[in-house]
XYZ file of C-alpha atoms in Angstrom:
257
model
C -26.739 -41.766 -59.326
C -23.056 -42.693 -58.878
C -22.815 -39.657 -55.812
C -23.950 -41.026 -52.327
C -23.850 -39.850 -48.611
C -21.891 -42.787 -47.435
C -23.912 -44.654 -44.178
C -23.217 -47.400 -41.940
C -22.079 -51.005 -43.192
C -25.535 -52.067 -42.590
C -26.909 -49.832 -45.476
C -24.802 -52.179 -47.922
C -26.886 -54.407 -49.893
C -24.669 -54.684 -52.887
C -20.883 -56.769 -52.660
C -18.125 -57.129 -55.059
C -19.695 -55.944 -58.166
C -21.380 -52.903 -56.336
C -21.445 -49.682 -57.157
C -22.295 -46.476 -55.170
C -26.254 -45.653 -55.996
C -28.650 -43.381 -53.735
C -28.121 -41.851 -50.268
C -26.301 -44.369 -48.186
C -26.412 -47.069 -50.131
C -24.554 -49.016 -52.214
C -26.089 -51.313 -54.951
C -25.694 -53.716 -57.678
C -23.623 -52.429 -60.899
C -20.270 -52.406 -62.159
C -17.491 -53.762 -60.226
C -15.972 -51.235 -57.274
C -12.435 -52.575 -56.332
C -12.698 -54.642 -53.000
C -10.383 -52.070 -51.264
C -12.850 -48.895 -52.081
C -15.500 -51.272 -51.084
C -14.188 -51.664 -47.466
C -13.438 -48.332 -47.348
C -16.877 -47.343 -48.229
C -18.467 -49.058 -45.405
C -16.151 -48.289 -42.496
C -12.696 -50.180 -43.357
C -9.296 -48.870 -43.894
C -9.422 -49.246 -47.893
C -6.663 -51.224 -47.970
C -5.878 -52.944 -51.146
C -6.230 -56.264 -48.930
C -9.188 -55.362 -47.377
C -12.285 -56.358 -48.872
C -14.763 -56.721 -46.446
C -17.225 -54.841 -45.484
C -16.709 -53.063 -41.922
C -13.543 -54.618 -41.588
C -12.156 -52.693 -38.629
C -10.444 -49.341 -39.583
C -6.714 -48.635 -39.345
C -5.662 -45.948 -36.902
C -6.292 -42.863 -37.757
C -8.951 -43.612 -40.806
C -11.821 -41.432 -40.700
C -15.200 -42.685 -40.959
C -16.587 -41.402 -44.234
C -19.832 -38.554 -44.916
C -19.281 -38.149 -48.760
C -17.752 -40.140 -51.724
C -18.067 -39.877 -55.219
C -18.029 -43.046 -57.346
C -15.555 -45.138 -57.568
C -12.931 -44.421 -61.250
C -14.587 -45.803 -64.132
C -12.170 -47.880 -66.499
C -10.229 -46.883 -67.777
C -8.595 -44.908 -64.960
C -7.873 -41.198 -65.510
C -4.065 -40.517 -66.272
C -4.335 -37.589 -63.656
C -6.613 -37.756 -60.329
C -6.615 -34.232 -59.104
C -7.458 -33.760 -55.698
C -8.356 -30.558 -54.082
C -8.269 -30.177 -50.186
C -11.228 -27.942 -49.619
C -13.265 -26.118 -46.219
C -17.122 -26.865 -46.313
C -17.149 -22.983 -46.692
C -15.014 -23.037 -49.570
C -18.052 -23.108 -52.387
C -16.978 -20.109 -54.070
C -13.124 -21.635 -54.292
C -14.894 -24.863 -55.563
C -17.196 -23.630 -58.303
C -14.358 -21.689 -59.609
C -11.702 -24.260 -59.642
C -14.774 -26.522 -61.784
C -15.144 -23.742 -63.968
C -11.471 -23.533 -64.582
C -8.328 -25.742 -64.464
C -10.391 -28.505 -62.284
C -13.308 -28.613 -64.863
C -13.455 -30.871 -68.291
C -10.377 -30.152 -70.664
C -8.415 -31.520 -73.041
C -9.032 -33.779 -75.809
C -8.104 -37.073 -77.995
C -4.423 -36.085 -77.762
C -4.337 -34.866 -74.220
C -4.329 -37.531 -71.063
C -7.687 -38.379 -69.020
C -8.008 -35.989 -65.417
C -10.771 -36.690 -62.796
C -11.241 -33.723 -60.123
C -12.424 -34.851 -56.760
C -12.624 -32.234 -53.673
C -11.890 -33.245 -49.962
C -13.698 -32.030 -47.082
C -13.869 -32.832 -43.454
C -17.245 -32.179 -41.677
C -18.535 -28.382 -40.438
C -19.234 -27.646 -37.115
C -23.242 -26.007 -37.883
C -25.613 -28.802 -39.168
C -27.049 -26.319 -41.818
C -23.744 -25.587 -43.510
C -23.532 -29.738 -43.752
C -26.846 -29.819 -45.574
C -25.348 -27.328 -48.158
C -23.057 -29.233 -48.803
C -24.325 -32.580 -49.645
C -27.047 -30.514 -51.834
C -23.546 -29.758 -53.609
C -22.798 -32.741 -53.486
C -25.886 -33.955 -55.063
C -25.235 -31.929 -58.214
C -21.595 -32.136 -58.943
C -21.278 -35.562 -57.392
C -17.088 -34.729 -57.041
C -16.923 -34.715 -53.083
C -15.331 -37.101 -50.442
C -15.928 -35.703 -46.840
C -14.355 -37.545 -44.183
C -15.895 -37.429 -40.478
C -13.535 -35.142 -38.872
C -13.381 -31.796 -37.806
C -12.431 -29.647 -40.890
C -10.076 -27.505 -38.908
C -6.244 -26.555 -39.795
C -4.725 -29.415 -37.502
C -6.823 -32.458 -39.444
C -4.706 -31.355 -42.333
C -3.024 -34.601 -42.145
C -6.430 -36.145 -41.319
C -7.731 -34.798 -44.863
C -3.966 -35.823 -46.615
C -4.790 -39.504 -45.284
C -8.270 -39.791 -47.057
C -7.277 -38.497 -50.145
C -4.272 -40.799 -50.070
C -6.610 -43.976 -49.020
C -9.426 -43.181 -51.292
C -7.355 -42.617 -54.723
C -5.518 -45.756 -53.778
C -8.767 -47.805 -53.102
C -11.147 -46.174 -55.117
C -8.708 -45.023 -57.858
C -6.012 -47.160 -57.981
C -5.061 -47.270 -61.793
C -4.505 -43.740 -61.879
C -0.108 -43.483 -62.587
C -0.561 -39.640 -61.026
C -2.245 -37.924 -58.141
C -1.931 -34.050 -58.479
C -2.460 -32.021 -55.070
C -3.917 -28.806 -54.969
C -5.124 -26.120 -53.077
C -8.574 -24.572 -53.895
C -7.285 -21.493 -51.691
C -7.578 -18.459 -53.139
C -5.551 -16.544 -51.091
C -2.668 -18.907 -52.610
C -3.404 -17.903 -56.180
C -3.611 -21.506 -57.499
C -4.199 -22.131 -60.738
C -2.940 -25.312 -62.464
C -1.844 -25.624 -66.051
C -3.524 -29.048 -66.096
C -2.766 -29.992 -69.534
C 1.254 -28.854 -69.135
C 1.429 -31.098 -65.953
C 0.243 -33.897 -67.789
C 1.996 -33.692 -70.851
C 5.040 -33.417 -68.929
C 4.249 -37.075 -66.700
C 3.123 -38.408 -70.128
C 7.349 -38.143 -71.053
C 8.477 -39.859 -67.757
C 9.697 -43.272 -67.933
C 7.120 -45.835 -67.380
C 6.660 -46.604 -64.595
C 7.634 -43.493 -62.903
C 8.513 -44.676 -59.651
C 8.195 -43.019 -56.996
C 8.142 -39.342 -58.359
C 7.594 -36.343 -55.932
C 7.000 -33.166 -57.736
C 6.316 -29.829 -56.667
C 8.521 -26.388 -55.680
C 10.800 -27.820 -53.279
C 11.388 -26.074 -49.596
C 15.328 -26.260 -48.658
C 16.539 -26.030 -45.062
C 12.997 -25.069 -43.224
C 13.144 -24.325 -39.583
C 9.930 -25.983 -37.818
C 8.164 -23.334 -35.984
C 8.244 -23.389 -32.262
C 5.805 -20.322 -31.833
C 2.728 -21.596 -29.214
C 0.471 -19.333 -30.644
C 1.065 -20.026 -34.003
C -1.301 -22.815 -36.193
C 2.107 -24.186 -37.590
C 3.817 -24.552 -34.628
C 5.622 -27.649 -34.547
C 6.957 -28.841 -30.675
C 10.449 -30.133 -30.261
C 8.721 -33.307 -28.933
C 6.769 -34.143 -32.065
C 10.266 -33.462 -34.311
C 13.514 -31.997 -32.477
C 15.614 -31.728 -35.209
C 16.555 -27.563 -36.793
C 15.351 -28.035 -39.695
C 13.050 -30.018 -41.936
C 14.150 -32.790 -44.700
C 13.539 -31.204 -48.098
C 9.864 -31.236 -49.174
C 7.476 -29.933 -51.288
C 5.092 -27.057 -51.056
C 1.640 -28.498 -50.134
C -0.177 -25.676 -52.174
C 0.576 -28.298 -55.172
C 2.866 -31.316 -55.845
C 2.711 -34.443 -57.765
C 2.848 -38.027 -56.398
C 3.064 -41.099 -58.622
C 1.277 -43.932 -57.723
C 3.965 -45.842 -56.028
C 4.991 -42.474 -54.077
C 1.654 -42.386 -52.714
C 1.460 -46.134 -52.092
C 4.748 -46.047 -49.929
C 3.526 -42.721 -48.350
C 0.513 -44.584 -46.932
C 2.813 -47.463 -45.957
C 4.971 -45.249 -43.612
C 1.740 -43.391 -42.477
């Protein structure tokens, strides 16, 4: 089936035209993009990077989970929803909802894919590859899915949709939260990229935050030290509960990552 739990470069027996088949393995099919291919069996997925356990950049987790590689033709949309390993009720409703098939001839192609780091009890990790099995939409890095790999998670999800899902135009952000309320008028978002300029450039879109002090409470998870960034306040950004990155945002996000 085109889920997998990802292994070890030495459970490759595929190349180039590989696609992702059983657990930890990767066999012969249609073509997988020589950057998702290296970053499928240890590498950085770099669009230069094609071989298999080339040495990972800094700061690129190992992967658990990945679902296939996109399918041509790419979706217009790749929606990708941080997520805990708890999170299955968040999950199943976000599939049943705004994440889940819509649209039709006149609206643009959307692919949902959920991103996990790893639980700390073995038994919760089981669930979720079981999940995995069956909805076959999850990428689960090897790290610690814990508030401060937030940027851990933000890298994958970056890395994969570039490798694995490269001729997607947008990447849409989300939250599968609920105590953020998110819920995503899919089919408004992309009619309204459908009327940008092609191509977009590189469009960030979300509800931007003005003038932000970084917190400098200890005890706080969002504390933010003077050493790591000294300045009073933060550049303008957008909330991470949902934005918008075209592709060559994203591509110049990873660059300065």
């Amino acid at each position: 089936g085109p889920e997998t739990l990802i292994g070890g470069p030495e459970t490759l027996n595929g190349g180039p035209g590989a696609e992702i088949g059983g657990p930890g393995l990767i066999h012969g099919g249609p073509a997988v993009p020589p950057g998702c291919l290296g970053l499928l069996s240890g590498g950085s997925g770099d669009l230069d990077s094609g071989v298999p356990g080339a040495p990972p950049t800094p700061g690129t987790p190992r992967l658990l989970l990945s679902p296939a590689p996109c399918a041509p033709p790419a979706p217009f949309l790749l929606i990708l929803v941080p997520s805990a390993p708890s999170h299955l009720p968040q999950r199943l409703a976000v599939r049943d909802t705004w994440g889940g098939s819509w649209g039709g001839a006149a609206t643009p192609a959307a692919r949902t894919v959920f991103v996990l780091g790893a639980p700390a009890a073995p038994g919760q990790q089981r669930e979720v590859e079981r999940e995995s099995r069956r909805y076959r939409d999850m990428l689960q890095g090897d790290f610690a899915d814990t508030y401060g790999n937030l940027t851990l998670k933000t890298l994958l999800l970056l890395r994969w949709a570039r490798a694995c899902c490269g001729g997607a135009p947008f990447l849409l952000k989300a939250d599968d939260d609920a105590d953020d309320d998110v819920f995503v008028n899919v089919p408004a978002v992309a009619t309204f990229l459908a009327a940008c300029p092609s191509p977009p450039g590189r469009l960030y879109l979300g509800r931007v935050h003005w003038r932000v002090a970084p917190n400098r409470d200890p005890r706080s998870r969002h504390h933010v030290p003077a050493g790591l960034f000294g300045a009073a306040a933060f550049p303008p950004y957008c909330s991470g509960t949902a934005y918008v990155l075209s592709r060559q945002a994203a591509t110049a996000l990873l660059e300065a990552a």
